[in-house]
Short mmCIF file of C-alpha atoms (C1' of nucleotides) in Angstrom, two decimals:
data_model
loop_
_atom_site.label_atom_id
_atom_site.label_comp_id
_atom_site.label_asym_id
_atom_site.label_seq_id
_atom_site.Cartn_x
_atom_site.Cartn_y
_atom_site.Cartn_z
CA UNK A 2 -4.55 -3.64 -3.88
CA UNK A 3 -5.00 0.00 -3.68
CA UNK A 4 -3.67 2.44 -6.58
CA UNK A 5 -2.14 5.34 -6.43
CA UNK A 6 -4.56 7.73 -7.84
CA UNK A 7 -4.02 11.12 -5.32
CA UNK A 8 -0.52 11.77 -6.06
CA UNK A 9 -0.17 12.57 -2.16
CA UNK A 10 1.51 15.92 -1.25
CA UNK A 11 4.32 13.58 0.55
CA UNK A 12 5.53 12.68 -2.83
CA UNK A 13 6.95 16.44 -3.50
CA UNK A 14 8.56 16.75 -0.13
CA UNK A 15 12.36 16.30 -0.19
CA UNK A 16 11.78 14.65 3.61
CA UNK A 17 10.01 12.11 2.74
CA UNK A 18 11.41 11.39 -0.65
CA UNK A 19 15.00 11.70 1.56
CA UNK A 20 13.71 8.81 3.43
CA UNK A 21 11.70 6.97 0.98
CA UNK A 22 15.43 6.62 -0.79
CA UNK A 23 17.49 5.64 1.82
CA UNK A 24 15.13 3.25 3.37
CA UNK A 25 15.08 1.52 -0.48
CA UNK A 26 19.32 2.19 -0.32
CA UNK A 27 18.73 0.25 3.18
CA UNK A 28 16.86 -2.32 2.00
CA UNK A 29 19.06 -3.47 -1.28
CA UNK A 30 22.51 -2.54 0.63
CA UNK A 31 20.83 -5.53 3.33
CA UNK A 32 19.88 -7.85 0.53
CA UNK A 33 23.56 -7.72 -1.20
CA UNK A 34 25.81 -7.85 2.21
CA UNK A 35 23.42 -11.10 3.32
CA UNK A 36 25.17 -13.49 1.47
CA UNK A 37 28.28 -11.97 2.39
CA UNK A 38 26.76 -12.63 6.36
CA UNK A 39 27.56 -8.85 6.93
CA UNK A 40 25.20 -6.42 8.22
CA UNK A 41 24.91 -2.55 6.79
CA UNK A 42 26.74 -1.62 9.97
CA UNK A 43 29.62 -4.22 9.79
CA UNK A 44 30.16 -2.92 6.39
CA UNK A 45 30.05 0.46 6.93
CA UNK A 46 32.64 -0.21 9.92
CA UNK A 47 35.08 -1.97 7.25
CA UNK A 48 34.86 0.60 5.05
CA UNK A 49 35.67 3.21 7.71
CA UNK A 50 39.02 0.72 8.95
CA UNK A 51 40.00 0.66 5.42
CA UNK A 52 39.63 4.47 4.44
CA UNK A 53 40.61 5.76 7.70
CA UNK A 54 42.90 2.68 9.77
CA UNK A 55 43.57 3.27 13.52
CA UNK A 56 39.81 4.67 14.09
CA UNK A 57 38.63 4.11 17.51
CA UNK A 58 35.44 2.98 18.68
CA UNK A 59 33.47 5.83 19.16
CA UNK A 60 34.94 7.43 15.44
CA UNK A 61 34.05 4.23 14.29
CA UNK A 62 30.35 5.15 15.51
CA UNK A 63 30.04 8.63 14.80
CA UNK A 64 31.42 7.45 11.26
CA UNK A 65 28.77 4.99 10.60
CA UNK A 66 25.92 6.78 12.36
CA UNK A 67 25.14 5.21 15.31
CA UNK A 68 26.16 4.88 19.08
CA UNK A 69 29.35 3.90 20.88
CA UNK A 70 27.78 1.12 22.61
CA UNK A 71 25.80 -0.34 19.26
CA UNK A 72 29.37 -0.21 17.36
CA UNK A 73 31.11 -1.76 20.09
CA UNK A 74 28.71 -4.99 19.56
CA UNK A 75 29.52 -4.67 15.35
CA UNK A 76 33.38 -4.66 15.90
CA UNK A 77 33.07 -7.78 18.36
CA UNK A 78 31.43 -9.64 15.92
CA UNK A 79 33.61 -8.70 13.35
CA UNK A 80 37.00 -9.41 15.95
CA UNK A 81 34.99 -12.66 16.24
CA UNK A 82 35.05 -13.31 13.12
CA UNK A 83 38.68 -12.33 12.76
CA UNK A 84 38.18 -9.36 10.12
CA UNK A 85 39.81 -6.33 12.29
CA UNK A 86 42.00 -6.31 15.18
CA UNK A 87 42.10 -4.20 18.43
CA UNK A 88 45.17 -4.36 20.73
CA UNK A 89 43.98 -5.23 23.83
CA UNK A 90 45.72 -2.21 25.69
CA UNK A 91 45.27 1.02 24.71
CA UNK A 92 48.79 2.57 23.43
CA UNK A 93 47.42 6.23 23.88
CA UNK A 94 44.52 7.36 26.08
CA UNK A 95 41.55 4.56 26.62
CA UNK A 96 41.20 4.59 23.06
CA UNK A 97 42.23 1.38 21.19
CA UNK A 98 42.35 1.94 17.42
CA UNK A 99 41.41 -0.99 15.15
CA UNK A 100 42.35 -2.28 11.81
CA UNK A 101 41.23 -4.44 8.79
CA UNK A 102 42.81 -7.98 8.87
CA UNK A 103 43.97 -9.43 5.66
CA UNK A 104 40.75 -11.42 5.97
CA UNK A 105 38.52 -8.12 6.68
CA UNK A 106 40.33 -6.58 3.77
CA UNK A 107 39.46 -9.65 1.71
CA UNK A 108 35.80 -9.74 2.61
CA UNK A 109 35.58 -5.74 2.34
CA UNK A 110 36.21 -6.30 -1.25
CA UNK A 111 33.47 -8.75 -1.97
CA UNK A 112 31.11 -6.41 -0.01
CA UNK A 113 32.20 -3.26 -1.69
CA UNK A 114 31.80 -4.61 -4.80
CA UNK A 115 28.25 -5.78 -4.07
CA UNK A 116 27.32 -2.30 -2.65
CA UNK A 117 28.98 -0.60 -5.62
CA UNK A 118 26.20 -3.02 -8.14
CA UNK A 119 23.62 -1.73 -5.75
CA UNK A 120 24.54 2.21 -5.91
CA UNK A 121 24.95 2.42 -9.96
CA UNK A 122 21.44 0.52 -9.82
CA UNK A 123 20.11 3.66 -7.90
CA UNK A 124 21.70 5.76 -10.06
CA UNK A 125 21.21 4.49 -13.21
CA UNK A 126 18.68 7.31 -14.58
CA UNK A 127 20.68 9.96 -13.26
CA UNK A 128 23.88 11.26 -15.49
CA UNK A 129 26.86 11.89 -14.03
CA UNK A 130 26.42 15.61 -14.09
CA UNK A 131 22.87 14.89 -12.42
CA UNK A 132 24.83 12.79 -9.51
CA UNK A 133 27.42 15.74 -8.98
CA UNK A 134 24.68 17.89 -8.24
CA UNK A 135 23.00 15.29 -5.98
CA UNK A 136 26.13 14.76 -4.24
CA UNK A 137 26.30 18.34 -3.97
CA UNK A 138 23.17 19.38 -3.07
CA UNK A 139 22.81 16.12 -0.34
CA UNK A 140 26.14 17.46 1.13
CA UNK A 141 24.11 21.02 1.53
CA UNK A 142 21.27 19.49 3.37
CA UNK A 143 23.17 17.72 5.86
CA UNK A 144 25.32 20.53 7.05
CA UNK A 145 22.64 23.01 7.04
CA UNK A 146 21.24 20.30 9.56
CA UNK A 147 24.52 19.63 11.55
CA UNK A 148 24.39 20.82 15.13
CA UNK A 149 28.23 21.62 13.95
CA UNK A 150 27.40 25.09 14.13
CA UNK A 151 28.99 25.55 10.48
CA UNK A 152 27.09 28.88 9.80
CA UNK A 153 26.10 31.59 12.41
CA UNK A 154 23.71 33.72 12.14
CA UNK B 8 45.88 -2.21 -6.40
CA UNK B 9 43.90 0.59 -7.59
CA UNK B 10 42.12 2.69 -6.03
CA UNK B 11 38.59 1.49 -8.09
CA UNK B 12 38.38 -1.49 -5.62
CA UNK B 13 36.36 0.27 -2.87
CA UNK B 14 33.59 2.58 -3.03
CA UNK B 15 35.31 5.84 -2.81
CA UNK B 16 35.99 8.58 -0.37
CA UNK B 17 33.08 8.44 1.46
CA UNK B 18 32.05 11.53 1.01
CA UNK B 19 32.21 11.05 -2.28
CA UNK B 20 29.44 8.46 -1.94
CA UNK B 21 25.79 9.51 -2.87
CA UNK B 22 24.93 5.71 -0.35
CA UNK B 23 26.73 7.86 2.20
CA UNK B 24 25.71 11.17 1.77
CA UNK B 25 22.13 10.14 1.48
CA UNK B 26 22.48 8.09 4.54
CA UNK B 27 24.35 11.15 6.25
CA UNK B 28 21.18 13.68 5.60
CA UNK B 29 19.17 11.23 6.23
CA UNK B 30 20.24 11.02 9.86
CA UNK B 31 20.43 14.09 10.24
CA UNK B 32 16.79 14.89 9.21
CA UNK B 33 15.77 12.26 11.43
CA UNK B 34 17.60 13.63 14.72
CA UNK B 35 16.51 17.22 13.60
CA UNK B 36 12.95 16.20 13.24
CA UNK B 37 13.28 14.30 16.61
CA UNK B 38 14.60 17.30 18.11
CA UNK B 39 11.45 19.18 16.83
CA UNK B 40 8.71 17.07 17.49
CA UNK B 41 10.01 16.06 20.92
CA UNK B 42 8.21 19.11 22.75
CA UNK B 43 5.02 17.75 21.09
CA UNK B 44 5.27 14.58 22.92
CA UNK B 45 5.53 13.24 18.93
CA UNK B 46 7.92 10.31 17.77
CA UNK B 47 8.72 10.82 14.10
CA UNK B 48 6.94 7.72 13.16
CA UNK B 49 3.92 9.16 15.01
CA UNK B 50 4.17 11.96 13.14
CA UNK B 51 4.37 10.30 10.03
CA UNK B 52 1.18 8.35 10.65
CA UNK B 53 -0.71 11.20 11.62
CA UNK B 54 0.84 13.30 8.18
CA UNK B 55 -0.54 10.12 6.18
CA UNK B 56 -3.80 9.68 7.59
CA UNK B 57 -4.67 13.28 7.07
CA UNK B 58 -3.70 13.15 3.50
CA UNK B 59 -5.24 9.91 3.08
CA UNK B 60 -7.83 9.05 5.37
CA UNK B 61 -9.05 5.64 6.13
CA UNK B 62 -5.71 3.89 5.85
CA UNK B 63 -5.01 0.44 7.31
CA UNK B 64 -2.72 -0.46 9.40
CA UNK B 65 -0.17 -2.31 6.80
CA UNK B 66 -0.66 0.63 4.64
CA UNK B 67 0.66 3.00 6.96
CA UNK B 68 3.38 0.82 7.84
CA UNK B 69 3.97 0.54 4.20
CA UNK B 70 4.10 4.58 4.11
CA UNK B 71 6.08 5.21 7.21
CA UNK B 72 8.28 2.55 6.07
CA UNK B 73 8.02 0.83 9.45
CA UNK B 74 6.85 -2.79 9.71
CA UNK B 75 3.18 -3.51 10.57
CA UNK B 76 4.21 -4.46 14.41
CA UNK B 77 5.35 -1.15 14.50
CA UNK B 78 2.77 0.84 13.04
CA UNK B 79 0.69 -1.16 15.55
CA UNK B 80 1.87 -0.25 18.23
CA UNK B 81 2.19 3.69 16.91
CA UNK B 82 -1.08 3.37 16.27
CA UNK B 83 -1.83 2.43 19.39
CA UNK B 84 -0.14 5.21 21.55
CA UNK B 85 -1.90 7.60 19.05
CA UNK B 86 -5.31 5.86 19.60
CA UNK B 87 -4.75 6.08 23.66
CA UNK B 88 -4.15 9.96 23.29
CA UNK B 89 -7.50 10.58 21.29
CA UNK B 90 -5.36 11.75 18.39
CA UNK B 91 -6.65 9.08 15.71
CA UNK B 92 -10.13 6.86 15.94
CA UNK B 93 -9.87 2.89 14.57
CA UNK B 94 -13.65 1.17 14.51
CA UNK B 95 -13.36 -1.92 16.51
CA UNK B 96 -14.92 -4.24 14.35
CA UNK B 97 -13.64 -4.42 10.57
CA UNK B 98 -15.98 -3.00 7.80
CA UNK B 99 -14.63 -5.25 5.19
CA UNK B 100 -11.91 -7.98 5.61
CA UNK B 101 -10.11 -7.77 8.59
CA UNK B 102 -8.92 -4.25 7.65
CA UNK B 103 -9.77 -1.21 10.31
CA UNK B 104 -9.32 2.20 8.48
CA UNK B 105 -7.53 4.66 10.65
CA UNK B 106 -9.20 8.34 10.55
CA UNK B 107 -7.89 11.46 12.30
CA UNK B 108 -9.30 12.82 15.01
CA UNK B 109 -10.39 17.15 15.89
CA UNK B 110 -7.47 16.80 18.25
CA UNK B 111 -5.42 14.64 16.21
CA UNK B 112 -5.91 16.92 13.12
CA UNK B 113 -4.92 19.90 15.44
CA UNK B 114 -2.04 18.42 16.94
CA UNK B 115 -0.94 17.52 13.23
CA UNK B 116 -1.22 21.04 12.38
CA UNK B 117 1.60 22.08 15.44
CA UNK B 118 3.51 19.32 14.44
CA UNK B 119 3.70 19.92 10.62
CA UNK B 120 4.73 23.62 11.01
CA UNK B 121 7.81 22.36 13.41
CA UNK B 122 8.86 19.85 10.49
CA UNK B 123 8.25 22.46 7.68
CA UNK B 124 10.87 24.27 9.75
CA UNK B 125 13.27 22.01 9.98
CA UNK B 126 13.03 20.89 6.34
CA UNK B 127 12.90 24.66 5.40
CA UNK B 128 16.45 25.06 7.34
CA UNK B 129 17.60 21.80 5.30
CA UNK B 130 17.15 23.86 2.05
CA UNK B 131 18.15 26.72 2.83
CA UNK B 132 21.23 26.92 0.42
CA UNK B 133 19.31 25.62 -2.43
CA UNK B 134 17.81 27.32 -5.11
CA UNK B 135 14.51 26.49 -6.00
CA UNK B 136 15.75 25.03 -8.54
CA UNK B 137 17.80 23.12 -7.02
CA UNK B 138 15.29 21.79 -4.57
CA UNK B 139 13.42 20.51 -7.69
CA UNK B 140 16.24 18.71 -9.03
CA UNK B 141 16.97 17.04 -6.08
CA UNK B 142 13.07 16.01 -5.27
CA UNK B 143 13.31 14.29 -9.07
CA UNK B 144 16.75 12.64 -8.45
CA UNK B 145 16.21 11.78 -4.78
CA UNK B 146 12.51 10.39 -6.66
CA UNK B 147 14.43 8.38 -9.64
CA UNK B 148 16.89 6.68 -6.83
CA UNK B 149 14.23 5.88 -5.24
CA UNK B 150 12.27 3.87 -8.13
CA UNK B 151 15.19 2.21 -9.51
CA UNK B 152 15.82 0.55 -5.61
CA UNK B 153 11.85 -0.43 -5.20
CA UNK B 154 11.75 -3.77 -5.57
CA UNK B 155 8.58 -3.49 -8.07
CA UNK B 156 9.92 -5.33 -10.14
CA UNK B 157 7.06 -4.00 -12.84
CA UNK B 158 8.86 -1.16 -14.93
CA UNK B 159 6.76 1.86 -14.03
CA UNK B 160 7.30 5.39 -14.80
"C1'" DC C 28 51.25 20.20 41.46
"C1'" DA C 29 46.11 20.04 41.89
"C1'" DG C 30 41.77 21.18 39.54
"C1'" DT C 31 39.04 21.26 35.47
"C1'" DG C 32 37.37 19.81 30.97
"C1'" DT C 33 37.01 16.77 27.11
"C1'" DG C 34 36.96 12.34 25.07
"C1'" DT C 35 36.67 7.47 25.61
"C1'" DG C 36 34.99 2.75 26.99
"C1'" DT C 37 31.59 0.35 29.54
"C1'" DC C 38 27.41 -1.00 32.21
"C1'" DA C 39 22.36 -0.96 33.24
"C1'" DG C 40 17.63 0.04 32.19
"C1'" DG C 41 13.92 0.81 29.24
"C1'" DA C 42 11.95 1.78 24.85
"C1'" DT C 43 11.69 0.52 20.12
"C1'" DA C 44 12.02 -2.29 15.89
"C1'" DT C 45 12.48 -6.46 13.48
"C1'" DT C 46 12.05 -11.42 12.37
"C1'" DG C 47 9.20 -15.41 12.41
"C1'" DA C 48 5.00 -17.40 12.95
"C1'" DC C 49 -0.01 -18.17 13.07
"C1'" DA C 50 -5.20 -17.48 12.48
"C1'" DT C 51 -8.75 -14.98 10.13
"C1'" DG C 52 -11.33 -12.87 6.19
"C1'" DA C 53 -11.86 -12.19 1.16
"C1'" DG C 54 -11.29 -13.25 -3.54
"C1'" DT C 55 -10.14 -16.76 -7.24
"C1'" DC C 56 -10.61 -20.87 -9.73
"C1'" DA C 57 -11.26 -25.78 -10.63
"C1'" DT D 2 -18.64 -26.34 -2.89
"C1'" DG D 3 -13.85 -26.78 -1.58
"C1'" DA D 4 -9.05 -25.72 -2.04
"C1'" DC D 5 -5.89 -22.27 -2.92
"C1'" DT D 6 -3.78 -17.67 -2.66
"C1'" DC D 7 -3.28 -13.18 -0.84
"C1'" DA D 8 -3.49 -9.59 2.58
"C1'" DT D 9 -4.29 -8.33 7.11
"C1'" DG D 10 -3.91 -8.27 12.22
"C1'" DT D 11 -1.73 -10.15 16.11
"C1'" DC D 12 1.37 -12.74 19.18
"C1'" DA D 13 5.97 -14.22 20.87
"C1'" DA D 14 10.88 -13.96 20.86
"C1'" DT D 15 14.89 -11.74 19.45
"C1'" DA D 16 17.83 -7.96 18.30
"C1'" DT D 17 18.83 -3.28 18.27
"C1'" DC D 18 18.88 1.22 19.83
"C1'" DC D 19 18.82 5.09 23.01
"C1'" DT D 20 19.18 7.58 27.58
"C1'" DG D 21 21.56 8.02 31.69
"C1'" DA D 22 25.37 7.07 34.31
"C1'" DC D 23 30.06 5.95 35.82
"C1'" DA D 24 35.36 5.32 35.80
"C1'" DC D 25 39.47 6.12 33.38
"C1'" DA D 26 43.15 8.71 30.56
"C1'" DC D 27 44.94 12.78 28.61
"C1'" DA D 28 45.39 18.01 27.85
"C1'" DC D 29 44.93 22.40 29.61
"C1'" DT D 30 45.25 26.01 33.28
"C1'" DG D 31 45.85 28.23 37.66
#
DNA sequence: CAGTGTGTGTCAGGATATTGACATGAGTCA
DNA sequence: TGACTCATGTCAATATCCTGACACACACTG
């Protein structure tokens, strides 16, 4: 085993520490939804159904970062599994807006409170004005990266 | 019910937000690197090998956070367009250390001004102070999720 | 009313990543 | 020496993702 002795420039880059975190949030969020046989995606698409009910399928994805077609496969598994339901005919457009079952609601619980362990764990050395600012300043890098168009020049 | 039982508002979430800019620096770095003919993990290897030269393979999985089946095969596209150099027979162990080549270090060079752009448009509301706050923070989240479990500084 | 544009759901193809597994080389220790 | 452990590289199979494309439903506009 190799140690660390250059303290490589890609330590003071906030690209690569951006990653290096939320591949470790990635990683722990994985290990505490396992036992709960949910994925990071199947979670984050409960979360959305509870926060936000009626979402479609393609809010649904642009909610939990990913594509139409790879949330489509998350909320079958989850209508599988009888957690959320989708009518089977759209009542407005082609979009059919899903909800938490009492049995998604149920399991959401168990799974937010495991995620909720894992995020004080990340945030234990910070203080709470330290995680305003990070919640702040995180909030700043992602719209000044959003193709939203939020500021013109 | 009260309204502690779920994570929060989302956006309220540092998990989220981090995964949020996260994406978003990937798809903006994607969007950058793409008219070099550059994934980002290729990138990432060749930004690690010219800091540290004569990585292995696992450790610049282990760096670009990719498995070593990945890095493999990154390695290999990079090794087919002259742009790193791998001895075919191990000096020690079964380890082959990875060096950069002329073309590989120039190609680096085009590809690290794109992604200083992009992570120069990221910050671009922050302070300087601010961006060193959030390089410690994002760094202390980081650490506390590493599953080492030795307590290191 | 017909044409256009946007948003949605879905399919197909290919590229990519991950999990699981195995064999090899090196170091450790009885 | 021989057995054990660890790390590495590699293979096979699976799962996931993305790009491109298409058909459908609604809103807007002439």
């Amino acid at each position: 085993m190799s140690q660390e002795e250059t303290v490589g420039e890609l330590e003071q880059s906030v690209g690569y520490l951006l990653k290096r975190a939320a591949a470790a949030l990635r990683a722990a969020m994985d290990a505490a939804l396992r036992p709960l046989e949910l994925t990071v995606p199947q979670y984050a698409c409960l979360e959305l159904l509870s926060q936000r009910p009626g979402l479609s399928n393609a809010e649904l994805a642009r909610g939990a970062f990913v594509t139409r077609q790879s949330m489509n496969g998350v909320l079958r598994g989850l209508q599988d599994r009888g957690l959320v339901t989708r009518p089977e005919t759209a009542p407005h457009g082609r979009a059919r807006p899903s909800e938490l079952t009492p049995g998604g609601r149920q399991q959401l619980h168990a799974a937010s409170a495991a995620v909720r362990t894992v995020e004080q764990q990340m945030l234990a050395s910070l203080s709470s004005t330290q995680r305003g600012r990070l919640l702040h300043d995180l909030a700043a890098c992602a719209d000044a990266l959003t193709p939203t168009a939020a500021t013109r020049d």
